[in-house]
Structure formats: C-alpha cells, structure tokens
Coordinates of C-alpha atoms in Angstrom, one line a residue:
X1281 CA -1.4 -25.6 56.3
X1282 CA -3.4 -23.0 58.3
X1283 CA -5.5 -20.8 56.1
X1284 CA -4.5 -17.1 56.3
X1285 CA -6.5 -14.9 58.6
X1286 CA -7.7 -11.7 57.1
X1287 CA -8.2 -8.5 59.1
X1288 CA -10.2 -5.6 57.5
X1289 CA -10.3 -2.2 59.2
X1290 CA -12.7 0.4 57.8
X1291 CA -12.7 3.9 59.1
X1292 CA -14.9 6.8 58.1
X1293 CA -13.6 10.3 59.1
X1294 CA -16.0 12.7 60.6
X1295 CA -14.6 15.8 59.0
X1296 CA -17.4 18.2 57.9
X1297 CA -15.8 19.1 54.5
X1298 CA -15.4 15.5 53.2
X1299 CA -15.8 11.9 54.0
X1300 CA -13.0 9.5 53.3
X1301 CA -13.5 5.8 53.3
X1302 CA -10.3 4.0 54.3
X1303 CA -9.8 0.2 54.0
X1304 CA -6.8 -1.5 55.6
X1305 CA -6.0 -5.1 54.5
X1306 CA -3.5 -7.2 56.4
X1307 CA -2.8 -10.9 56.5
X1308 CA -1.2 -12.7 59.4
X1309 CA 0.2 -15.4 57.1
X1310 CA 0.8 -15.5 53.4
X1311 CA -0.8 -18.2 51.4
X1312 CA 1.9 -20.3 49.8
X1313 CA 1.8 -22.5 46.6
X1314 CA 1.6 -26.2 47.2
X1315 CA 5.2 -27.2 47.3
X1316 CA 6.2 -30.9 46.7
X1317 CA 9.4 -32.4 47.9
X1318 CA 9.7 -34.8 44.9
X1319 CA 8.6 -34.5 41.3
X1320 CA 7.1 -38.0 41.5
X1321 CA 4.6 -36.7 44.1
X1322 CA 3.7 -33.7 41.9
X1323 CA 2.7 -35.9 38.9
X1324 CA 1.5 -39.1 40.4
X1325 CA -2.2 -38.3 40.0
X1326 CA -1.9 -37.6 36.3
X1327 CA -4.2 -40.2 34.8
X1328 CA -4.1 -42.1 31.6
X1329 CA -5.7 -40.2 28.7
X1330 CA -4.8 -36.8 30.1
X1331 CA -3.9 -33.9 27.9
X1332 CA -0.6 -32.3 28.8
X1333 CA 0.9 -28.9 27.9
X1334 CA 4.7 -29.4 28.0
X1335 CA 7.0 -26.4 27.9
X1336 CA 10.3 -25.9 26.2
X1337 CA 11.8 -25.1 22.8
X1338 CA 13.8 -28.0 21.5
X1339 CA 15.3 -29.2 24.8
X1340 CA 15.9 -25.7 26.1
X1341 CA 13.6 -25.0 29.1
X1342 CA 12.0 -28.4 29.2
X1343 CA 10.7 -29.8 32.6
X1344 CA 13.1 -32.7 32.6
X1345 CA 12.5 -33.8 36.2
X1346 CA 8.7 -33.8 35.8
X1347 CA 9.0 -35.7 32.5
X1348 CA 11.3 -38.3 34.0
X1349 CA 8.9 -38.7 37.0
X1350 CA 5.9 -39.1 34.7
X1351 CA 7.7 -41.9 32.8
X1352 CA 7.6 -44.0 36.0
X1353 CA 3.9 -43.6 36.7
X1354 CA 2.5 -45.9 34.1
X1355 CA 0.1 -43.3 32.7
X1356 CA -0.6 -44.0 29.0
X1357 CA -2.6 -42.7 26.1
X1358 CA -1.4 -39.2 26.8
X1359 CA -2.0 -36.3 24.4
X1360 CA 1.0 -34.0 24.6
X1361 CA 1.0 -30.4 23.3
X1362 CA 4.5 -29.2 22.8
X1363 CA 6.4 -27.2 20.3
X1364 CA 8.8 -30.1 19.8
X1365 CA 9.0 -33.8 20.6
X1366 CA 12.4 -33.8 22.3
X1367 CA 15.2 -35.9 21.1
X1368 CA 15.5 -39.7 21.2
X1369 CA 16.7 -40.1 24.8
X1370 CA 15.7 -36.8 26.4
X1371 CA 12.6 -34.7 27.0
X1372 CA 9.5 -36.1 25.5
X1373 CA 11.7 -38.7 23.8
X1374 CA 11.6 -40.5 27.1
X1375 CA 7.8 -40.8 27.1
X1376 CA 7.9 -41.8 23.4
X1377 CA 10.3 -44.6 24.3
X1378 CA 8.0 -45.8 27.1
X1379 CA 5.0 -45.7 24.7
X1380 CA 3.0 -43.4 26.9
X1381 CA 2.1 -40.8 24.3
X1382 CA -0.9 -41.5 22.0
X1383 CA -1.0 -38.2 20.2
X1384 CA 1.2 -35.1 19.7
X1385 CA 0.1 -31.6 18.9
X1386 CA 3.3 -30.0 17.8
X1387 CA 5.0 -27.6 15.4
X1388 CA 8.4 -29.2 14.7
X1389 CA 9.5 -32.8 15.4
X1390 CA 12.5 -33.1 13.1
X1391 CA 15.1 -34.1 15.7
X1392 CA 13.5 -37.3 17.0
X1393 CA 14.1 -40.5 14.9
X1394 CA 11.9 -42.6 17.2
X1395 CA 9.0 -40.2 16.9
X1396 CA 9.3 -40.3 13.1
X1397 CA 9.4 -44.1 13.2
X1398 CA 6.3 -44.4 15.4
X1399 CA 4.4 -41.8 13.3
X1400 CA 5.2 -43.2 9.9
X1401 CA 4.4 -46.7 11.1
X1402 CA 0.9 -45.7 12.4
X1403 CA 1.7 -46.1 16.1
X1404 CA 1.4 -42.4 17.0
X1405 CA -1.0 -39.6 16.0
X1406 CA 0.3 -36.2 15.1
X1407 CA -1.5 -32.9 14.6
X1408 CA 0.9 -30.4 13.0
X1409 CA 0.2 -26.8 14.0
X1410 CA 2.3 -23.8 12.8
X1411 CA 4.5 -22.6 15.7
X1412 CA 2.9 -19.2 16.0
X1413 CA -0.6 -20.6 15.7
X1414 CA 0.3 -23.1 18.4
X1415 CA 1.5 -20.4 20.8
X1416 CA -1.6 -18.3 20.1
X1417 CA -4.0 -21.2 20.5
X1418 CA -2.4 -21.8 23.9
X1419 CA -2.5 -18.1 24.9
X1420 CA -6.1 -17.9 23.8
X1421 CA -7.0 -20.9 25.9
X1422 CA -5.5 -19.3 29.0
X1423 CA -7.3 -16.1 28.3
X1424 CA -10.7 -17.6 27.8
X1425 CA -10.9 -16.9 24.1
X1426 CA -12.4 -19.9 22.4
X1427 CA -11.1 -19.2 18.8
X1428 CA -9.5 -16.6 16.6
X1429 CA -8.6 -15.8 13.0
X1430 CA -5.1 -15.9 11.7
X1431 CA -3.6 -15.4 8.2
X1432 CA -1.1 -18.3 8.9
X1433 CA -1.6 -21.4 6.9
X1434 CA -4.1 -20.2 4.3
X1435 CA -3.9 -22.2 1.1
X1436 CA -2.0 -25.0 2.8
X1437 CA -2.9 -28.4 4.2
X1438 CA -3.4 -26.8 7.6
X1439 CA -6.3 -24.8 6.2
X1440 CA -7.5 -27.1 3.4
X1441 CA -7.3 -30.3 5.4
X1442 CA -5.7 -33.6 4.4
X1443 CA -2.6 -33.4 6.5
X1444 CA -1.8 -36.9 7.8
X1445 CA -2.7 -37.3 11.5
X1446 CA -2.3 -41.0 11.5
X1447 CA -0.8 -43.4 9.0
X1448 CA -2.0 -47.0 8.6
X1449 CA 0.0 -49.6 10.5
X1450 CA -0.8 -52.2 7.8
X1451 CA -0.3 -50.3 4.5
X1452 CA 2.8 -48.2 4.3
X1453 CA 2.1 -44.5 3.4
X1454 CA -1.7 -44.9 3.6
X1455 CA -3.3 -42.1 5.6
X1456 CA -5.8 -43.5 8.1
X1457 CA -6.8 -40.2 9.7
X1458 CA -6.4 -36.8 8.0
X1459 CA -6.9 -33.3 9.3
X1460 CA -10.2 -31.5 8.6
X1461 CA -10.6 -28.3 6.6
X1462 CA -10.6 -25.0 8.6
X1463 CA -13.2 -22.3 8.3
X1464 CA -12.0 -19.2 6.5
X1465 CA -13.0 -15.6 6.3
X1466 CA -11.8 -12.5 4.6
X1467 CA -11.0 -9.3 6.4
X1468 CA -9.8 -6.2 4.5
X1469 CA -9.1 -8.3 1.5
X1470 CA -6.9 -10.7 3.3
X1471 CA -7.8 -14.4 3.9
X1472 CA -7.8 -15.7 7.4
X1473 CA -8.1 -19.2 9.0
X1474 CA -10.2 -19.9 12.1
X1475 CA -8.2 -21.7 14.8
X1476 CA -9.6 -23.0 18.1
X1477 CA -7.9 -22.4 21.5
X1478 CA -6.0 -25.2 23.3
X1479 CA -6.2 -25.9 27.0
X1480 CA -4.8 -28.8 29.0
X1481 CA -5.6 -30.9 32.0
X1482 CA -2.1 -30.4 33.3
X1483 CA 0.8 -28.2 32.3
X1484 CA 4.4 -29.3 32.9
X1485 CA 6.6 -26.2 33.2
X1486 CA 10.3 -25.4 33.7
X1487 CA 11.3 -22.1 35.3
X1488 CA 14.4 -20.7 36.8
X1489 CA 13.1 -19.8 40.2
X1490 CA 9.9 -19.2 42.1
X1491 CA 8.9 -17.8 45.5
X1492 CA 6.8 -19.8 48.0
X1493 CA 3.7 -17.9 46.8
X1494 CA 4.2 -19.3 43.3
X1495 CA 5.5 -16.2 41.5
X1496 CA 7.7 -17.4 38.7
X1497 CA 10.8 -16.1 36.9
X1498 CA 12.4 -17.5 33.8
X1499 CA 16.0 -17.3 32.6
X1500 CA 17.1 -16.1 29.2
X1501 CA 15.4 -18.1 26.3
X1502 CA 14.1 -20.9 28.6
X1503 CA 10.8 -19.1 28.9
X1504 CA 9.6 -19.8 25.3
X1505 CA 6.4 -21.9 25.3
X1506 CA 6.5 -22.2 29.1
X1507 CA 5.1 -18.7 29.3
X1508 CA 1.7 -19.2 27.6
X1509 CA 1.4 -22.8 28.8
X1510 CA 1.5 -21.7 32.5
X1511 CA -1.9 -20.1 32.0
X1512 CA -3.8 -22.6 29.9
X1513 CA -4.3 -25.7 32.1
X1514 CA -6.5 -26.8 34.9
X1515 CA -3.4 -27.7 37.0
X1516 CA 0.0 -26.1 36.3
X1517 CA 3.0 -27.9 37.8
X1518 CA 6.2 -25.9 37.8
X1519 CA 9.7 -27.2 38.5
X1520 CA 12.3 -24.7 39.3
X1521 CA 16.0 -24.6 40.1
X1522 CA 15.5 -22.4 43.2
X1523 CA 12.6 -21.6 45.6
X1524 CA 12.9 -18.3 47.4
X1525 CA 11.0 -16.2 49.9
X1526 CA 8.4 -13.7 48.8
X1527 CA 10.0 -10.4 47.9
X1528 CA 13.2 -11.9 46.6
X1529 CA 11.9 -11.7 43.1
X1530 CA 11.1 -8.0 42.5
X1531 CA 7.5 -7.3 41.2
X1532 CA 8.8 -6.2 37.8
X1533 CA 10.8 -9.4 37.5
X1534 CA 7.8 -11.7 38.0
X1535 CA 7.2 -13.3 34.6
X1536 CA 4.2 -15.4 35.7
X1537 CA 2.1 -14.3 38.7
X1538 CA 1.2 -16.8 41.4
X1539 CA -2.4 -17.2 40.3
X1540 CA -1.3 -19.5 37.6
X1541 CA 0.9 -21.8 39.7
X1542 CA -0.9 -24.8 41.3
X1543 CA 2.1 -27.0 42.2
X1544 CA 5.7 -26.2 42.7
X1545 CA 8.7 -28.5 43.0
X1546 CA 12.4 -27.9 43.2
X1547 CA 14.2 -29.9 40.5
X1548 CA 17.4 -31.8 41.2
X1549 CA 20.5 -32.7 39.2
X1550 CA 19.7 -30.8 36.0
X1551 CA 21.4 -32.2 32.9
X1552 CA 20.5 -29.3 30.5
X1553 CA 22.1 -30.8 27.5
X1554 CA 22.8 -28.5 24.5
X1555 CA 21.2 -29.7 21.3
X1556 CA 23.4 -27.8 18.9
X1557 CA 26.6 -26.5 20.4
X1558 CA 28.1 -23.7 18.3
X1559 CA 31.1 -21.7 19.2
X1560 CA 32.8 -18.7 17.6
X1561 CA 35.7 -19.6 15.3
X1562 CA 39.0 -19.4 17.0
X1563 CA 41.4 -16.8 15.8
X1564 CA 43.4 -17.9 12.8
X1565 CA 40.6 -20.3 11.6
X1566 CA 39.9 -20.1 7.8
X1567 CA 37.4 -17.2 7.3
X1568 CA 36.1 -18.4 3.9
X1569 CA 34.5 -21.7 2.9
X1570 CA 36.8 -24.5 1.9
X1571 CA 34.5 -27.3 0.6
X1572 CA 32.3 -27.2 -2.5
X1573 CA 29.1 -27.4 -0.5
X1574 CA 30.2 -24.7 1.9
X1575 CA 31.2 -22.5 -1.0
X1576 CA 27.8 -22.9 -2.6
X1577 CA 26.1 -21.8 0.7
X1578 CA 28.6 -18.9 1.0
X1579 CA 27.6 -17.6 -2.5
X1580 CA 24.0 -17.5 -1.5
X1581 CA 24.7 -16.0 1.9
X1582 CA 26.9 -13.2 0.5
X1583 CA 24.2 -12.2 -1.9
X1584 CA 21.4 -12.5 0.7
X1585 CA 23.2 -10.2 3.1
X1586 CA 22.8 -7.3 0.7
X1587 CA 19.0 -7.5 1.4
X1588 CA 19.6 -5.8 4.8
X1589 CA 19.1 -2.1 5.3
X1590 CA 20.1 -0.1 8.3
X1591 CA 17.8 -0.4 11.3
X1592 CA 15.6 -3.2 10.0
X1593 CA 14.2 -6.0 12.1
X1594 CA 14.9 -9.4 10.4
X1595 CA 14.1 -13.0 11.1
X1596 CA 16.6 -15.6 9.8
X1597 CA 15.6 -19.2 9.2
X1598 CA 17.7 -22.2 9.9
X1599 CA 20.7 -23.0 7.7
X1600 CA 21.9 -20.6 4.9
X1601 CA 20.0 -17.5 6.3
X1602 CA 22.0 -17.7 9.6
X1603 CA 25.3 -17.4 7.6
X1604 CA 24.2 -14.0 6.2
X1605 CA 25.1 -12.3 9.5
X1606 CA 28.8 -12.9 8.6
X1607 CA 28.4 -10.6 5.6
X1608 CA 26.2 -7.7 6.9
X1609 CA 27.7 -4.6 5.3
X1610 CA 29.7 -2.4 7.6
X1611 CA 27.8 0.5 8.9
X1612 CA 24.5 -1.4 8.8
X1613 CA 22.7 -2.3 12.0
X1614 CA 20.2 -5.2 11.8
X1615 CA 18.1 -6.3 14.7
X1616 CA 17.8 -10.1 14.5
X1617 CA 14.6 -11.6 15.8
X1618 CA 14.3 -15.3 16.7
X1619 CA 11.0 -17.2 17.1
X1620 CA 11.9 -18.6 20.5
X1621 CA 11.7 -15.1 21.9
X1622 CA 14.7 -12.8 21.2
X1623 CA 15.4 -9.5 19.6
X1624 CA 19.1 -8.6 19.5
X1625 CA 20.8 -12.0 18.8
X1626 CA 24.6 -11.8 18.8
X1627 CA 27.3 -14.2 17.4
X1628 CA 28.1 -17.7 18.6
X1629 CA 29.8 -17.7 22.0
X1630 CA 33.5 -18.4 22.6
X1631 CA 34.3 -21.9 23.6
X1632 CA 33.5 -22.5 27.2
X1633 CA 31.1 -19.5 27.5
X1634 CA 28.0 -21.2 26.0
X1635 CA 24.8 -21.3 28.0
X1636 CA 22.2 -24.0 27.7
X1637 CA 19.5 -21.5 28.5
X1638 CA 20.5 -19.2 25.6
X1639 CA 19.8 -20.5 22.1
X1640 CA 18.3 -19.4 18.8
X1641 CA 15.4 -20.9 16.9
X1642 CA 17.8 -23.4 15.3
X1643 CA 18.6 -24.6 18.9
X1644 CA 22.2 -23.2 18.5
X1645 CA 24.1 -21.6 21.3
X1646 CA 24.3 -17.8 20.9
X1647 CA 25.1 -14.5 22.6
X1648 CA 23.1 -11.4 23.1
X1649 CA 24.0 -7.9 21.9
X1650 CA 23.6 -4.8 24.1
X1651 CA 20.0 -3.7 24.0
X1652 CA 18.6 -7.2 23.4
X1653 CA 15.3 -8.2 24.8
X1654 CA 13.8 -11.6 25.6
X1655 CA 10.1 -12.7 25.7
X1656 CA 7.8 -15.7 25.4
X1657 CA 6.8 -17.5 22.3
X1658 CA 3.3 -16.0 22.2
X1659 CA 4.8 -12.5 22.2
X1660 CA 7.4 -13.5 19.6
X1661 CA 4.7 -14.5 17.1
X1662 CA 2.5 -11.6 17.9
X1663 CA 5.1 -9.3 16.4
X1664 CA 5.6 -11.7 13.5
X1665 CA 1.8 -12.1 12.7
X1666 CA 1.3 -8.3 13.3
X1667 CA 3.7 -7.5 10.5
X1668 CA 6.3 -5.8 12.6
X1669 CA 9.2 -7.8 11.1
X1670 CA 10.7 -6.0 8.1
X1671 CA 12.2 -9.1 6.3
X1672 CA 12.3 -12.9 6.6
X1673 CA 15.0 -15.0 5.0
X1674 CA 14.4 -18.7 5.0
X1675 CA 15.2 -21.9 3.1
X1676 CA 13.1 -23.8 0.7
X1677 CA 12.7 -27.2 -1.0
X1678 CA 10.5 -25.8 -3.8
X1679 CA 9.3 -22.4 -5.0
X1680 CA 6.7 -21.9 -7.8
X1681 CA 6.9 -19.2 -10.4
X1682 CA 4.2 -17.3 -8.6
X1683 CA 5.8 -17.4 -5.2
X1684 CA 4.3 -20.6 -3.6
X1685 CA 6.7 -22.0 -1.1
X1686 CA 7.2 -25.6 0.1
X1687 CA 9.7 -26.4 2.8
X1688 CA 8.1 -28.5 5.6
X1689 CA 7.0 -32.0 4.5
X1690 CA 7.6 -34.9 2.2
X1691 CA 4.5 -37.0 2.8
X1692 CA 5.3 -40.5 4.0
X1693 CA 9.0 -39.8 4.1
X1694 CA 10.3 -36.6 5.8
X1695 CA 8.7 -35.7 9.1
X1696 CA 9.8 -32.3 10.3
X1697 CA 6.8 -29.9 10.5
X1698 CA 6.1 -26.3 9.6
X1699 CA 7.9 -24.7 12.6
X1700 CA 7.5 -21.0 12.4
X1701 CA 7.8 -20.7 8.6
X1702 CA 4.0 -20.6 7.9
X1703 CA 3.6 -17.7 10.4
X1704 CA 6.6 -15.8 9.0
X1705 CA 5.5 -16.0 5.3
X1706 CA 1.8 -15.6 6.1
X1707 CA 2.0 -12.2 7.9
X1708 CA 0.3 -9.6 5.8
X1709 CA 2.8 -7.4 3.9
X1710 CA 5.7 -9.6 4.9
X1711 CA 8.8 -9.4 2.7
X1712 CA 10.0 -13.0 2.2
X1713 CA 13.3 -13.9 0.6
X1714 CA 14.0 -17.6 -0.1
X1715 CA 17.7 -18.7 0.0
X1716 CA 18.4 -22.1 -1.5
X1717 CA 20.4 -24.1 -3.9
X1718 CA 19.2 -23.7 -7.5
X1719 CA 18.8 -27.5 -8.0
X1720 CA 18.8 -30.6 -5.7
X1721 CA 20.7 -33.6 -7.1
X1722 CA 19.9 -32.3 -10.6
X1723 CA 16.2 -31.8 -10.0
X1724 CA 14.6 -28.4 -10.4
X1725 CA 13.6 -26.6 -7.2
X1726 CA 12.1 -23.6 -9.0
X1727 CA 9.0 -24.9 -10.7
X1728 CA 5.8 -23.9 -12.5
X1729 CA 3.9 -25.6 -9.6
X1730 CA 5.1 -27.0 -6.3
X1731 CA 4.6 -30.8 -6.0
X1732 CA 5.2 -30.8 -2.2
X1733 CA 2.7 -29.5 0.4
X1734 CA 2.8 -25.7 0.6
X1735 CA 4.1 -23.6 3.4
X1736 CA 2.5 -20.5 1.9
X1737 CA 0.6 -19.5 -1.2
X1738 CA 2.0 -16.7 -3.3
X1739 CA 4.2 -15.4 -0.4
X1740 CA 7.7 -15.3 -1.8
X1741 CA 9.1 -11.9 -3.0
X1742 CA 12.6 -12.8 -4.0
X1743 CA 14.6 -16.0 -4.7
X1744 CA 18.4 -16.1 -4.2
X1745 CA 20.2 -19.2 -5.3
X1746 CA 23.8 -20.1 -5.9
X1747 CA 23.2 -19.3 -9.6
X1748 CA 20.8 -16.3 -9.8
X1749 CA 18.4 -13.9 -8.3
X1750 CA 14.7 -13.7 -9.2
X1751 CA 12.1 -11.2 -8.3
X1752 CA 8.6 -12.8 -7.8
X1753 CA 5.3 -11.3 -8.7
X1754 CA 2.2 -13.2 -7.5
X1755 CA 0.4 -12.6 -10.9
X1756 CA 3.2 -12.0 -13.4
X1757 CA 5.6 -14.6 -12.2
X1758 CA 9.4 -14.6 -12.2
X1759 CA 11.9 -12.0 -13.4
X1760 CA 15.6 -12.8 -13.6
X1761 CA 17.5 -9.8 -12.2
X1762 CA 21.0 -11.2 -11.5
X1763 CA 23.2 -14.0 -12.8
X1764 CA 26.4 -15.3 -11.3
X1765 CA 29.3 -13.9 -13.2
X1766 CA 30.6 -17.3 -14.6
X1767 CA 27.1 -18.3 -15.8
X1768 CA 24.9 -17.4 -18.8
X1769 CA 21.1 -16.9 -19.1
X1770 CA 21.1 -20.2 -21.0
X1771 CA 22.5 -21.9 -17.9
X1772 CA 19.7 -20.5 -15.8
X1773 CA 17.1 -21.6 -18.3
X1774 CA 18.5 -25.2 -18.3
X1775 CA 18.3 -25.3 -14.5
X1776 CA 15.0 -23.7 -13.9
X1777 CA 11.7 -25.7 -14.2
X1778 CA 9.5 -22.9 -15.4
X1779 CA 9.3 -19.8 -17.6
X1780 CA 10.6 -16.5 -16.5
X1781 CA 11.2 -13.0 -17.8
X1782 CA 14.6 -11.4 -18.1
X1783 CA 15.1 -7.9 -16.7
X1784 CA 16.2 -5.3 -19.2
X1785 CA 18.6 -4.2 -16.4
X1786 CA 20.1 -7.7 -15.9
X1787 CA 23.2 -7.5 -13.7
X1788 CA 26.0 -9.8 -12.4
X1789 CA 25.1 -11.4 -9.1
X1790 CA 26.4 -9.1 -6.3
X1791 CA 28.4 -10.5 -3.4
X1792 CA 28.9 -8.9 0.1
X1793 CA 32.3 -8.9 1.7
X1794 CA 33.1 -10.9 4.9
X1795 CA 32.5 -8.6 7.8
X1796 CA 35.2 -9.4 10.4
X1797 CA 34.5 -6.4 12.5

C-alpha cells in the first residue's frame, strides 16, 4: 500500500490591519486499516503465552470467527481476559475444549460446565474480578492510568485475599494458589480498594461494521466489553459484519475511532446463538403462577415491586428481581438499567421478533422502550459506582443480621463469580434490597453471620422473602416490619437463624397487583 502524500499550504496575508496564518491540509489518499481476507490470517501470529482481551457479554457480541480461527493455530498457555468464559461449545468454550487457555481473568463463568471442571480439578487458573472493576481496569489500561481506587469488593475475598486462583490437581478442594490482599485506603470516611489496570497483547473484538479507515460501530448491546477492550491492547483485531467506505458511518455514529483499530476482517457465516431465549407470553396464557415454586417467587416479586417510586433508576438482578417488572404499580415509571449497557429495558419480545444483539444482563432477549439508551460496560459501571442508580434488587444465598451479603461462591463446589453484584452493593449510598426465599431446603438463609464468601459487607438495606420483610441496620441489626398474612411472628422466629427486633408498627406483607397494561 502506498503511503499517503501530504500537502501543506501556508499563506500569510499582507493586510496592514491584521495578519492571518492559514494552513490547508489535504491528502491524496486516505490511510486504510490493515484489512485481512480471512480471520486465520489476522490471528496466525498470536504466540503461545499471549494475553488476550476477548470482547462480549455471555455470547452476545463475541468475536466468533476470530476465536474459531485461533483454535486452529495451536497457540497455548493463553491468558484470556473476558467477562465470561463462553458456553461449552461456543465462544471461549472452544478454546477451553482445545486446552489452549492457561488462565482466565473473568467476572462470571457460571454457564460453562467444562470451565468449572477444569478449574475445580486444578487444570485451569482463574482470577475472579468484579464486573465493574474488570471494565474499569481495562478502561484504565487503555487510558494510561496504572491503578485506581474503587469501593467495590471491600471486606470480601477480592480485597482481603484468599480467593482460589488454582486448585490442587492431586487433592480435591485444596487451594494451590490464592489471591493476594489488595491495598486499601479511606476517602471521606469510605473504604476503597486499589486495583491495577489491565492491558493485553492482543484484543479480539466483534463489531457491527467498520469503514476502511478502521472507524467502528457497534449494534445494540453487542458493544458491552468490546468498547473498553478496543483501547487496551498492543494490537486490536476487529471482526465486523460489514466493511464500508469512509463517510458511510456518520462521525457521531463512530463508537470507536480508527486510532484503536490495528487489524480488520469481515466475518463470515455468523451463528449468533441466543443463550437465553425469552418471549412475551402469548395472549390467553396464565397470568399468575401455577406451580408451588413459581408461587413462592411471585410472592416475593409482588412485594418487591412496591419498592419502586416514580422516576427512579433501578438495577434488577437475575431471577426473582426481573419478575418485579410484572407488578410495577400503574402510574409509576421506572427506568431499568442493565449492567451490559442499557437504560430503558422493555419486556420480552414477541416470538419471532427476538434479536441476538439485544439482551439483558441475564443474557435474556429483551426489547427497548422509547427513550432507551445503550452504552459500553465501562460507562454502565461508572454510573453504578458513581451512585447514580437509585435502587438495586438482587438475589442472595445468605444475608447476615447486619447486612452482609453472600451470593457468588461456594468454595470447591459452585463456580459462578461475582458478576456485577459487588459493584452494585458497594457503591456509596446505594439502596440494596435482597429478594430471596426465606430458607433453602430447610436451612436458614438469614443468619447471625454468613458462612459463605461475602459479596459485600454491611450493604443490605432491606430483605424481602416469601415469608416476611426485614429492615437492616448495619449496627442495630434486623427489624421485622411485615409478615405474610397466613404466618405468625413465631413462624418467622423458627425460620430465621438470628435475633431480630419487631417493629411496633408490624404490618401484613403487602402485595402488588399484576400490571397487565
């Protein structure tokens, strides 16, 4: 390719009243990004031992052609930085199957059985990083910021150290390599954790389209972690569905400018599987729950929906919290935020109208409401960490009487990861409501002290279960404020694993109506 020629014309006017310096720049040929015909050619020089940033959220927006091509190169001992680990036979699951990954730095890996097997058997290293911290570590790396302080993870294994990075291959459950403690510092009375930036040797990115200069545009929620990762590697390789001429993408529609794009390839035969297909219920389908388990979840969701107030910005966790949208009181507008980069989530799409590029943080297909906005993962967690979200509803495995929350790990058994929960509960001033069943197979879930690794320390403001509602004070403990109509205080005592106060204004547990409008 010929280098562009550059013509500079300088003119100085001779007017007696003023002198004006004029510079005219023109190029006879635009410098294009390096475009490859095949993804195999774009990744063939990635060596064993390389550190890769791999975009995507779940399997939405993953560079499927580049991953498939990399699986054929024979490169091994790779460190992969990615929000997720794909699924068993797609995304990074392919590289796990071919044993090319030595270490993962990830937020949530709960959908990949082969990953869990390799990790628990000591074949694979894993550095868990909260989702927002992961996004900010990558953003900082691309911006030349070596480290930063965040409130996320204080008082947990992430900060205190001891999280299992590698298990022993010989002795089941024995931790061979554990995470190190993080430095902490207090600002304005709030505890913060020092986190170091992340950069990569290569970034594997998926975008919707790019022009021949390398200006990039994403589509819907497929931007996610691709956005910050583009900027944080020595060599960014971007696969797109379409390559267009400069000017086709309007300047305001360029999500990633060409300076960050080193290699460009047009992907072929995209599969774009949907991880969790959800459709709107057809007309005439039962509106209310019909099974005992569904009825239990419905009781919790109907009460939790009453936490919403008009105009608030809310983040809803996976599971029961997402059911709450069915019971938002009429006349109340709630702006739903999702960690993968949305404000203004709508309901599930009608059958046949789902879009693989449009999902929520639970990887479910969704729609958008009028006035919705979409952004990258780093921006999403900036608004969370910056305390711009009014309320967070999420599930829990255990909650202590002083508001400690555990919901991300059972050491040696359950491998999922913190996801975005640590960021959501760790934001200063966040209002956190935990929605969960009161007991699990007869075991208490509300305890004097959590026995599982913490998601956050003294972070929960309210607990809503299928039996009762508690307010939580970080120093005074629990106060019972509502009891389900068919239960007594004695029932709550028998099913709660710690002491609590009883409100003098104790009320029956309220329930919102199904909102079919």
